[in-house]
Short mmCIF file of N, CA and C in Angstrom, two decimals:
data_model
loop_
_atom_site.label_atom_id
_atom_site.label_comp_id
_atom_site.label_asym_id
_atom_site.label_seq_id
_atom_site.Cartn_x
_atom_site.Cartn_y
_atom_site.Cartn_z
N MET A 247 0.84 -1.17 0.00
CA MET A 247 0.00 0.00 0.00
C MET A 247 0.88 1.24 0.00
N HIS A 248 0.64 2.07 -0.94
CA HIS A 248 1.45 3.28 -1.05
C HIS A 248 0.56 4.49 -1.03
N SER A 249 1.01 5.51 -0.35
CA SER A 249 0.28 6.78 -0.35
C SER A 249 1.09 7.78 -1.15
N GLN A 250 0.90 9.04 -0.89
CA GLN A 250 1.61 10.07 -1.64
C GLN A 250 3.02 10.29 -1.11
N THR A 251 3.43 9.53 -0.11
CA THR A 251 4.79 9.66 0.43
C THR A 251 5.66 8.59 -0.17
N PRO A 252 6.95 8.82 -0.23
CA PRO A 252 7.84 7.82 -0.81
C PRO A 252 8.21 6.73 0.21
N TYR A 253 7.41 6.52 1.20
CA TYR A 253 7.75 5.59 2.26
C TYR A 253 6.90 4.34 2.15
N GLU A 254 7.41 3.28 2.71
CA GLU A 254 6.64 2.03 2.82
C GLU A 254 5.80 2.16 4.08
N ILE A 255 4.53 1.80 4.00
CA ILE A 255 3.61 2.05 5.12
C ILE A 255 3.17 0.73 5.75
N THR A 256 3.23 0.69 7.06
CA THR A 256 2.68 -0.41 7.84
C THR A 256 1.66 0.20 8.79
N THR A 257 0.42 -0.22 8.71
CA THR A 257 -0.63 0.43 9.50
C THR A 257 -0.61 -0.02 10.94
N LEU A 258 -0.96 0.94 11.83
CA LEU A 258 -1.08 0.64 13.25
C LEU A 258 -2.52 0.26 13.58
N SER A 259 -3.41 1.12 13.19
CA SER A 259 -4.82 0.89 13.49
C SER A 259 -5.65 1.58 12.45
N ALA A 260 -6.93 1.27 12.42
CA ALA A 260 -7.81 1.88 11.45
C ALA A 260 -8.36 3.20 11.95
N GLN A 261 -8.16 3.55 13.17
CA GLN A 261 -8.69 4.79 13.75
C GLN A 261 -7.54 5.71 14.15
N PRO A 262 -7.49 6.91 13.60
CA PRO A 262 -6.42 7.82 13.96
C PRO A 262 -6.66 8.47 15.30
N SER A 263 -7.80 8.38 15.80
CA SER A 263 -8.09 9.06 17.06
C SER A 263 -8.15 8.05 18.19
N SER A 264 -7.83 8.50 19.37
CA SER A 264 -7.92 7.64 20.55
C SER A 264 -9.26 7.89 21.23
N ALA A 265 -9.43 7.29 22.37
CA ALA A 265 -10.68 7.48 23.10
C ALA A 265 -10.83 8.91 23.55
N TYR A 266 -9.77 9.65 23.55
CA TYR A 266 -9.82 11.05 24.01
C TYR A 266 -9.90 12.04 22.85
N GLY A 267 -10.01 11.57 21.60
CA GLY A 267 -10.08 12.48 20.46
C GLY A 267 -8.85 12.33 19.56
N GLU A 268 -8.77 13.16 18.55
CA GLU A 268 -7.64 13.07 17.62
C GLU A 268 -6.35 13.48 18.29
N MET A 269 -5.25 12.89 17.78
CA MET A 269 -3.93 13.23 18.32
C MET A 269 -3.45 14.51 17.65
N LEU A 270 -2.80 15.31 18.41
CA LEU A 270 -2.22 16.53 17.87
C LEU A 270 -0.89 16.17 17.17
N PRO A 271 -0.45 16.98 16.21
CA PRO A 271 0.76 16.63 15.46
C PRO A 271 1.98 16.43 16.34
N HIS A 272 2.11 17.16 17.44
CA HIS A 272 3.31 16.98 18.27
C HIS A 272 3.23 15.72 19.13
N GLU A 273 2.05 15.09 19.21
CA GLU A 273 1.90 13.86 19.97
C GLU A 273 2.24 12.62 19.17
N ILE A 274 2.30 12.75 17.86
CA ILE A 274 2.60 11.59 17.01
C ILE A 274 4.07 11.23 17.19
N PRO A 275 4.40 9.98 17.53
CA PRO A 275 5.79 9.59 17.75
C PRO A 275 6.60 9.59 16.45
N PRO A 276 7.92 9.64 16.55
CA PRO A 276 8.75 9.61 15.35
C PRO A 276 8.55 8.29 14.60
N GLY A 277 8.58 8.36 13.29
CA GLY A 277 8.41 7.17 12.47
C GLY A 277 6.96 6.85 12.21
N VAL A 278 6.02 7.64 12.75
CA VAL A 278 4.59 7.41 12.53
C VAL A 278 4.03 8.63 11.83
N GLN A 279 3.14 8.40 10.83
CA GLN A 279 2.53 9.51 10.11
C GLN A 279 1.05 9.24 9.95
N LEU A 280 0.31 10.30 9.75
CA LEU A 280 -1.10 10.20 9.44
C LEU A 280 -1.20 10.05 7.93
N VAL A 281 -1.74 8.91 7.44
CA VAL A 281 -1.78 8.64 6.01
C VAL A 281 -3.22 8.37 5.60
N ALA A 282 -3.48 8.57 4.29
CA ALA A 282 -4.80 8.26 3.74
C ALA A 282 -4.66 6.98 2.95
N LEU A 283 -5.47 5.98 3.28
CA LEU A 283 -5.45 4.71 2.58
C LEU A 283 -6.23 4.83 1.29
N PRO A 284 -6.09 3.87 0.38
CA PRO A 284 -6.81 3.95 -0.89
C PRO A 284 -8.32 4.01 -0.72
N GLY A 285 -8.88 3.46 0.33
CA GLY A 285 -10.32 3.50 0.56
C GLY A 285 -10.80 4.82 1.13
N GLY A 286 -9.88 5.78 1.34
CA GLY A 286 -10.25 7.07 1.88
C GLY A 286 -10.12 7.17 3.39
N ILE A 287 -9.82 6.09 4.06
CA ILE A 287 -9.67 6.11 5.52
C ILE A 287 -8.33 6.72 5.87
N ARG A 288 -8.34 7.60 6.86
CA ARG A 288 -7.10 8.20 7.35
C ARG A 288 -6.70 7.45 8.59
N THR A 289 -5.42 7.10 8.66
CA THR A 289 -4.94 6.30 9.79
C THR A 289 -3.50 6.64 10.10
N LEU A 290 -3.04 6.22 11.28
CA LEU A 290 -1.64 6.37 11.65
C LEU A 290 -0.89 5.16 11.11
N ALA A 291 0.31 5.37 10.65
CA ALA A 291 1.07 4.25 10.08
C ALA A 291 2.54 4.47 10.36
N TYR A 292 3.22 3.35 10.56
CA TYR A 292 4.67 3.41 10.65
C TYR A 292 5.22 3.66 9.24
N THR A 293 6.16 4.53 9.15
CA THR A 293 6.77 4.80 7.85
C THR A 293 8.25 4.47 7.93
N GLN A 294 8.76 3.95 6.85
CA GLN A 294 10.19 3.64 6.77
C GLN A 294 10.73 4.29 5.50
N PRO A 295 11.85 4.91 5.61
CA PRO A 295 12.42 5.51 4.39
C PRO A 295 12.74 4.41 3.39
N PRO A 296 12.65 4.71 2.12
CA PRO A 296 12.99 3.68 1.12
C PRO A 296 14.43 3.23 1.33
N ALA A 297 14.66 1.97 1.00
CA ALA A 297 16.01 1.41 1.17
C ALA A 297 16.98 2.18 0.28
N ALA A 298 18.10 2.51 0.86
CA ALA A 298 19.13 3.24 0.11
C ALA A 298 19.72 2.31 -0.94
N PRO A 299 20.01 2.84 -2.11
CA PRO A 299 20.62 1.98 -3.12
C PRO A 299 21.97 1.48 -2.63
N ALA A 300 22.34 0.32 -3.13
CA ALA A 300 23.62 -0.26 -2.74
C ALA A 300 24.74 0.71 -3.12
N PRO A 301 25.70 0.88 -2.24
CA PRO A 301 26.78 1.82 -2.57
C PRO A 301 27.57 1.33 -3.78
N GLN A 302 27.86 2.27 -4.65
CA GLN A 302 28.65 1.94 -5.83
C GLN A 302 30.10 1.76 -5.42
N PRO A 303 30.74 0.73 -5.94
CA PRO A 303 32.17 0.59 -5.60
C PRO A 303 32.96 1.76 -6.18
N ALA A 304 33.96 2.15 -5.45
CA ALA A 304 34.81 3.26 -5.91
C ALA A 304 35.50 2.85 -7.20
N PRO A 305 35.52 3.76 -8.17
CA PRO A 305 36.18 3.39 -9.43
C PRO A 305 37.67 3.14 -9.20
N VAL A 306 38.13 2.10 -9.82
CA VAL A 306 39.55 1.74 -9.69
C VAL A 306 40.32 2.56 -10.72
N ALA A 307 41.30 3.28 -10.26
CA ALA A 307 42.10 4.11 -11.15
C ALA A 307 42.97 3.21 -12.03
N ALA A 308 42.95 3.52 -13.32
CA ALA A 308 43.79 2.76 -14.25
C ALA A 308 45.24 3.19 -14.05
N PRO A 309 46.17 2.28 -14.21
CA PRO A 309 47.57 2.67 -14.06
C PRO A 309 47.98 3.63 -15.18
N ILE A 310 48.90 4.51 -14.88
CA ILE A 310 49.38 5.49 -15.87
C ILE A 310 50.30 4.77 -16.84
N PRO A 311 50.06 4.92 -18.16
CA PRO A 311 50.92 4.24 -19.13
C PRO A 311 52.36 4.74 -19.04
N THR A 312 53.27 3.85 -19.40
CA THR A 312 54.70 4.18 -19.33
C THR A 312 55.05 5.35 -20.25
N TRP A 313 54.43 5.37 -21.45
CA TRP A 313 54.77 6.46 -22.38
C TRP A 313 54.36 7.81 -21.79
N ALA A 314 53.27 7.83 -21.02
CA ALA A 314 52.83 9.10 -20.43
C ALA A 314 53.81 9.54 -19.34
N LYS A 315 54.30 8.59 -18.56
CA LYS A 315 55.29 8.93 -17.53
C LYS A 315 56.57 9.46 -18.17
N THR A 316 57.01 8.77 -19.23
CA THR A 316 58.24 9.19 -19.91
C THR A 316 58.08 10.58 -20.50
N THR A 317 56.95 10.82 -21.13
CA THR A 317 56.71 12.14 -21.73
C THR A 317 56.67 13.22 -20.66
N ALA A 318 56.02 12.91 -19.55
CA ALA A 318 55.93 13.89 -18.47
C ALA A 318 57.31 14.20 -17.89
N LEU A 319 58.18 13.21 -17.86
CA LEU A 319 59.53 13.44 -17.32
C LEU A 319 60.42 14.16 -18.33
N LEU A 320 60.18 13.92 -19.62
CA LEU A 320 61.03 14.54 -20.64
C LEU A 320 60.63 15.98 -20.94
N ALA A 321 59.37 16.33 -20.72
CA ALA A 321 58.89 17.67 -21.06
C ALA A 321 59.71 18.78 -20.41
N PRO A 322 59.98 18.73 -19.09
CA PRO A 322 60.78 19.81 -18.50
C PRO A 322 62.22 19.82 -19.03
N THR A 323 62.75 18.64 -19.31
CA THR A 323 64.12 18.56 -19.81
C THR A 323 64.23 19.21 -21.18
N VAL A 324 63.30 18.87 -22.06
CA VAL A 324 63.32 19.44 -23.41
C VAL A 324 63.08 20.95 -23.33
N GLY A 325 62.14 21.36 -22.50
CA GLY A 325 61.88 22.80 -22.35
C GLY A 325 63.10 23.54 -21.83
N GLY A 326 63.79 22.94 -20.85
CA GLY A 326 65.01 23.56 -20.32
C GLY A 326 66.10 23.65 -21.37
N GLY A 327 66.21 22.61 -22.20
CA GLY A 327 67.21 22.64 -23.28
C GLY A 327 66.93 23.72 -24.29
N ILE A 328 65.67 23.87 -24.63
CA ILE A 328 65.29 24.93 -25.58
C ILE A 328 65.56 26.30 -24.99
N ALA A 329 65.26 26.47 -23.70
CA ALA A 329 65.53 27.75 -23.04
C ALA A 329 67.03 28.05 -23.01
N ALA A 330 67.83 27.03 -22.70
CA ALA A 330 69.29 27.23 -22.68
C ALA A 330 69.82 27.57 -24.06
N ALA A 331 69.27 26.93 -25.10
CA ALA A 331 69.70 27.25 -26.46
C ALA A 331 69.34 28.68 -26.83
N GLY A 332 68.17 29.13 -26.42
CA GLY A 332 67.77 30.50 -26.70
C GLY A 332 68.68 31.51 -26.01
N ILE A 333 69.04 31.23 -24.76
CA ILE A 333 69.94 32.13 -24.04
C ILE A 333 71.31 32.15 -24.70
N GLY A 334 71.80 30.95 -25.10
CA GLY A 334 73.09 30.88 -25.78
C GLY A 334 73.11 31.64 -27.09
N LEU A 335 72.02 31.53 -27.85
CA LEU A 335 71.95 32.27 -29.11
C LEU A 335 71.89 33.77 -28.88
N SER A 336 71.23 34.20 -27.80
CA SER A 336 71.18 35.63 -27.55
C SER A 336 72.57 36.18 -27.21
N TYR A 337 73.38 35.38 -26.50
CA TYR A 337 74.75 35.81 -26.21
C TYR A 337 75.63 35.74 -27.46
N ALA A 338 75.37 34.78 -28.34
CA ALA A 338 76.21 34.57 -29.50
C ALA A 338 75.80 35.42 -30.70
N ALA A 339 74.67 36.11 -30.62
CA ALA A 339 74.14 36.84 -31.77
C ALA A 339 75.13 37.83 -32.37
N PRO A 340 75.82 38.66 -31.58
CA PRO A 340 76.77 39.60 -32.23
C PRO A 340 77.88 38.88 -32.98
N GLY A 341 78.39 37.81 -32.41
CA GLY A 341 79.44 37.05 -33.09
C GLY A 341 78.91 36.38 -34.34
N LEU A 342 77.66 35.87 -34.29
CA LEU A 342 77.07 35.22 -35.46
C LEU A 342 76.84 36.23 -36.58
N ILE A 343 76.47 37.45 -36.22
CA ILE A 343 76.27 38.48 -37.24
C ILE A 343 77.61 38.82 -37.91
N ALA A 344 78.66 38.98 -37.11
CA ALA A 344 79.99 39.25 -37.68
C ALA A 344 80.46 38.09 -38.55
N MET A 345 80.18 36.86 -38.10
CA MET A 345 80.57 35.67 -38.88
C MET A 345 79.83 35.65 -40.22
N SER A 346 78.58 36.02 -40.23
CA SER A 346 77.83 36.01 -41.49
C SER A 346 78.39 37.05 -42.45
N HIS A 347 78.81 38.22 -41.92
CA HIS A 347 79.42 39.24 -42.79
C HIS A 347 80.74 38.73 -43.37
N ALA A 348 81.51 38.06 -42.54
CA ALA A 348 82.79 37.51 -43.02
C ALA A 348 82.56 36.44 -44.08
N LEU A 349 81.54 35.60 -43.88
CA LEU A 349 81.26 34.55 -44.86
C LEU A 349 80.79 35.16 -46.18
N TRP A 350 79.98 36.22 -46.15
CA TRP A 350 79.55 36.85 -47.38
C TRP A 350 80.73 37.50 -48.10
N SER A 351 81.67 38.05 -47.33
CA SER A 351 82.88 38.62 -47.95
C SER A 351 83.70 37.53 -48.64
N ALA A 352 83.80 36.37 -47.98
CA ALA A 352 84.54 35.25 -48.57
C ALA A 352 83.85 34.76 -49.84
N VAL A 353 82.53 34.71 -49.85
CA VAL A 353 81.80 34.28 -51.05
C VAL A 353 82.03 35.27 -52.18
N ALA A 354 82.03 36.57 -51.87
CA ALA A 354 82.28 37.58 -52.90
C ALA A 354 83.69 37.45 -53.46
N LEU A 355 84.68 37.17 -52.60
CA LEU A 355 86.06 36.99 -53.06
C LEU A 355 86.18 35.78 -53.96
N ILE A 356 85.53 34.69 -53.60
CA ILE A 356 85.60 33.48 -54.42
C ILE A 356 84.94 33.72 -55.77
N ALA A 357 83.79 34.41 -55.77
CA ALA A 357 83.11 34.71 -57.03
C ALA A 357 83.97 35.60 -57.92
N ALA A 358 84.62 36.60 -57.33
CA ALA A 358 85.49 37.48 -58.12
C ALA A 358 86.68 36.70 -58.67
N GLY A 359 87.21 35.79 -57.87
CA GLY A 359 88.34 34.98 -58.34
C GLY A 359 87.92 34.04 -59.45
N ALA A 360 86.72 33.48 -59.37
CA ALA A 360 86.25 32.56 -60.41
C ALA A 360 86.08 33.27 -61.74
N ILE A 361 85.81 34.55 -61.69
CA ILE A 361 85.66 35.31 -62.94
C ILE A 361 86.99 35.87 -63.41
N ALA A 362 87.81 36.38 -62.49
CA ALA A 362 89.05 37.08 -62.87
C ALA A 362 90.16 36.13 -63.31
N VAL A 363 90.31 34.99 -62.68
CA VAL A 363 91.44 34.10 -63.01
C VAL A 363 91.38 33.64 -64.46
N PRO A 364 90.26 33.17 -64.98
CA PRO A 364 90.28 32.78 -66.41
C PRO A 364 90.60 33.95 -67.34
N LEU A 365 90.15 35.15 -67.01
CA LEU A 365 90.47 36.30 -67.86
C LEU A 365 91.96 36.60 -67.86
N VAL A 366 92.59 36.52 -66.72
CA VAL A 366 94.03 36.78 -66.62
C VAL A 366 94.82 35.72 -67.38
N LEU A 367 94.40 34.45 -67.23
CA LEU A 367 95.12 33.38 -67.93
C LEU A 367 94.97 33.51 -69.44
N ARG A 368 93.81 33.89 -69.90
CA ARG A 368 93.59 34.06 -71.34
C ARG A 368 94.45 35.20 -71.88
N ALA A 369 94.56 36.28 -71.11
CA ALA A 369 95.38 37.42 -71.55
C ALA A 369 96.85 37.05 -71.56
N ALA A 370 97.30 36.19 -70.66
CA ALA A 370 98.72 35.83 -70.61
C ALA A 370 99.09 34.91 -71.76
N ARG A 371 98.20 34.14 -72.27
CA ARG A 371 98.52 33.21 -73.35
C ARG A 371 98.54 33.88 -74.72
N ARG A 372 97.93 35.00 -74.90
CA ARG A 372 97.87 35.65 -76.20
C ARG A 372 99.26 36.19 -76.58
N PRO A 373 99.64 35.98 -77.80
CA PRO A 373 100.90 36.58 -78.25
C PRO A 373 100.72 38.10 -78.46
N ALA A 374 101.81 38.80 -78.44
CA ALA A 374 101.76 40.25 -78.57
C ALA A 374 101.27 40.68 -79.95
N GLY A 375 101.58 39.94 -80.99
CA GLY A 375 101.17 40.31 -82.35
C GLY A 375 100.80 39.05 -83.12
N PRO A 376 100.66 39.21 -84.45
CA PRO A 376 100.35 38.02 -85.25
C PRO A 376 101.55 37.08 -85.32
N ALA A 377 101.27 35.81 -85.48
CA ALA A 377 102.34 34.81 -85.52
C ALA A 377 103.13 34.94 -86.84
N GLN A 378 104.47 34.76 -86.78
CA GLN A 378 105.32 34.83 -87.96
C GLN A 378 105.93 33.46 -88.22
N ILE A 379 105.62 32.98 -89.38
CA ILE A 379 106.14 31.67 -89.75
C ILE A 379 107.04 31.88 -90.99
N THR A 380 108.24 31.32 -90.93
CA THR A 380 109.19 31.42 -92.05
C THR A 380 109.48 30.02 -92.56
N GLN A 381 109.37 29.84 -93.89
CA GLN A 381 109.68 28.54 -94.49
C GLN A 381 110.86 28.73 -95.46
N ASN A 382 111.77 27.85 -95.34
CA ASN A 382 112.90 27.81 -96.27
C ASN A 382 112.86 26.46 -96.97
N ILE A 383 112.64 26.47 -98.28
CA ILE A 383 112.52 25.23 -99.03
C ILE A 383 113.62 25.26 -100.12
N THR A 384 114.32 24.15 -100.23
CA THR A 384 115.36 24.03 -101.28
C THR A 384 115.16 22.72 -102.01
N ALA A 385 115.40 22.73 -103.32
CA ALA A 385 115.29 21.52 -104.13
C ALA A 385 116.37 21.55 -105.22
N THR A 386 116.91 20.42 -105.62
CA THR A 386 117.91 20.34 -106.66
C THR A 386 117.33 19.58 -107.86
N GLY A 387 117.36 20.14 -108.97
CA GLY A 387 116.86 19.50 -110.19
C GLY A 387 115.36 19.62 -110.31
N LEU A 388 114.91 19.16 -111.53
CA LEU A 388 113.50 19.28 -111.79
C LEU A 388 112.69 18.31 -110.96
N PHE A 389 113.12 17.12 -110.80
CA PHE A 389 112.40 16.13 -110.00
C PHE A 389 113.17 15.76 -108.73
N GLY A 390 113.98 16.63 -108.23
CA GLY A 390 114.77 16.34 -107.04
C GLY A 390 113.92 16.48 -105.76
N LYS A 391 114.45 15.93 -104.74
CA LYS A 391 113.73 15.95 -103.47
C LYS A 391 113.88 17.32 -102.85
N ALA A 392 112.73 17.84 -102.34
CA ALA A 392 112.74 19.16 -101.74
C ALA A 392 112.86 18.99 -100.22
N THR A 393 113.62 19.87 -99.59
CA THR A 393 113.74 19.88 -98.13
C THR A 393 113.41 21.30 -97.66
N GLY A 394 112.91 21.41 -96.43
CA GLY A 394 112.57 22.73 -95.95
C GLY A 394 112.58 22.80 -94.42
N THR A 395 112.58 24.00 -93.92
CA THR A 395 112.52 24.23 -92.47
C THR A 395 111.41 25.26 -92.21
N ILE A 396 110.74 25.12 -91.06
CA ILE A 396 109.70 26.06 -90.67
C ILE A 396 110.15 26.69 -89.35
N ASN A 397 110.12 28.00 -89.30
CA ASN A 397 110.53 28.71 -88.11
C ASN A 397 109.36 29.52 -87.56
N HIS A 398 109.05 29.31 -86.31
CA HIS A 398 107.97 30.07 -85.64
C HIS A 398 108.61 31.17 -84.82
N ARG A 399 108.19 32.36 -85.01
CA ARG A 399 108.70 33.46 -84.19
C ARG A 399 107.59 34.19 -83.56
#
């Protein structure tokens, strides 16, 4: 039997009043309530709170994977290394700028040498004027053997 309360009801008696009249609300003992039964009769009844649901077991924490532990341990190390590299580069920046200027000067010197050296070698190989070739040919008789010399100057 259920009424409008969420409690399980066990009836005491069919009459809410005693021989001396109805009970006042402060006279009703704890655990007893005035309830209306389905037939319309009002009566006193023991009430019990609904049974509490069974407690849920505490969730078991899953173990932390090894890769997560390794990553968590490496993160500060990598961050510290990056910070140290940044500080080192800030101290080295003036020297690196000077080094880059020196390297560009060296590249310009090499490029100038690659162009100038072949021009100088070509100019050194040229003769001062046109080539002079002298031939001396001698022959004896109409069908005799001819001999000659060639001189380059």
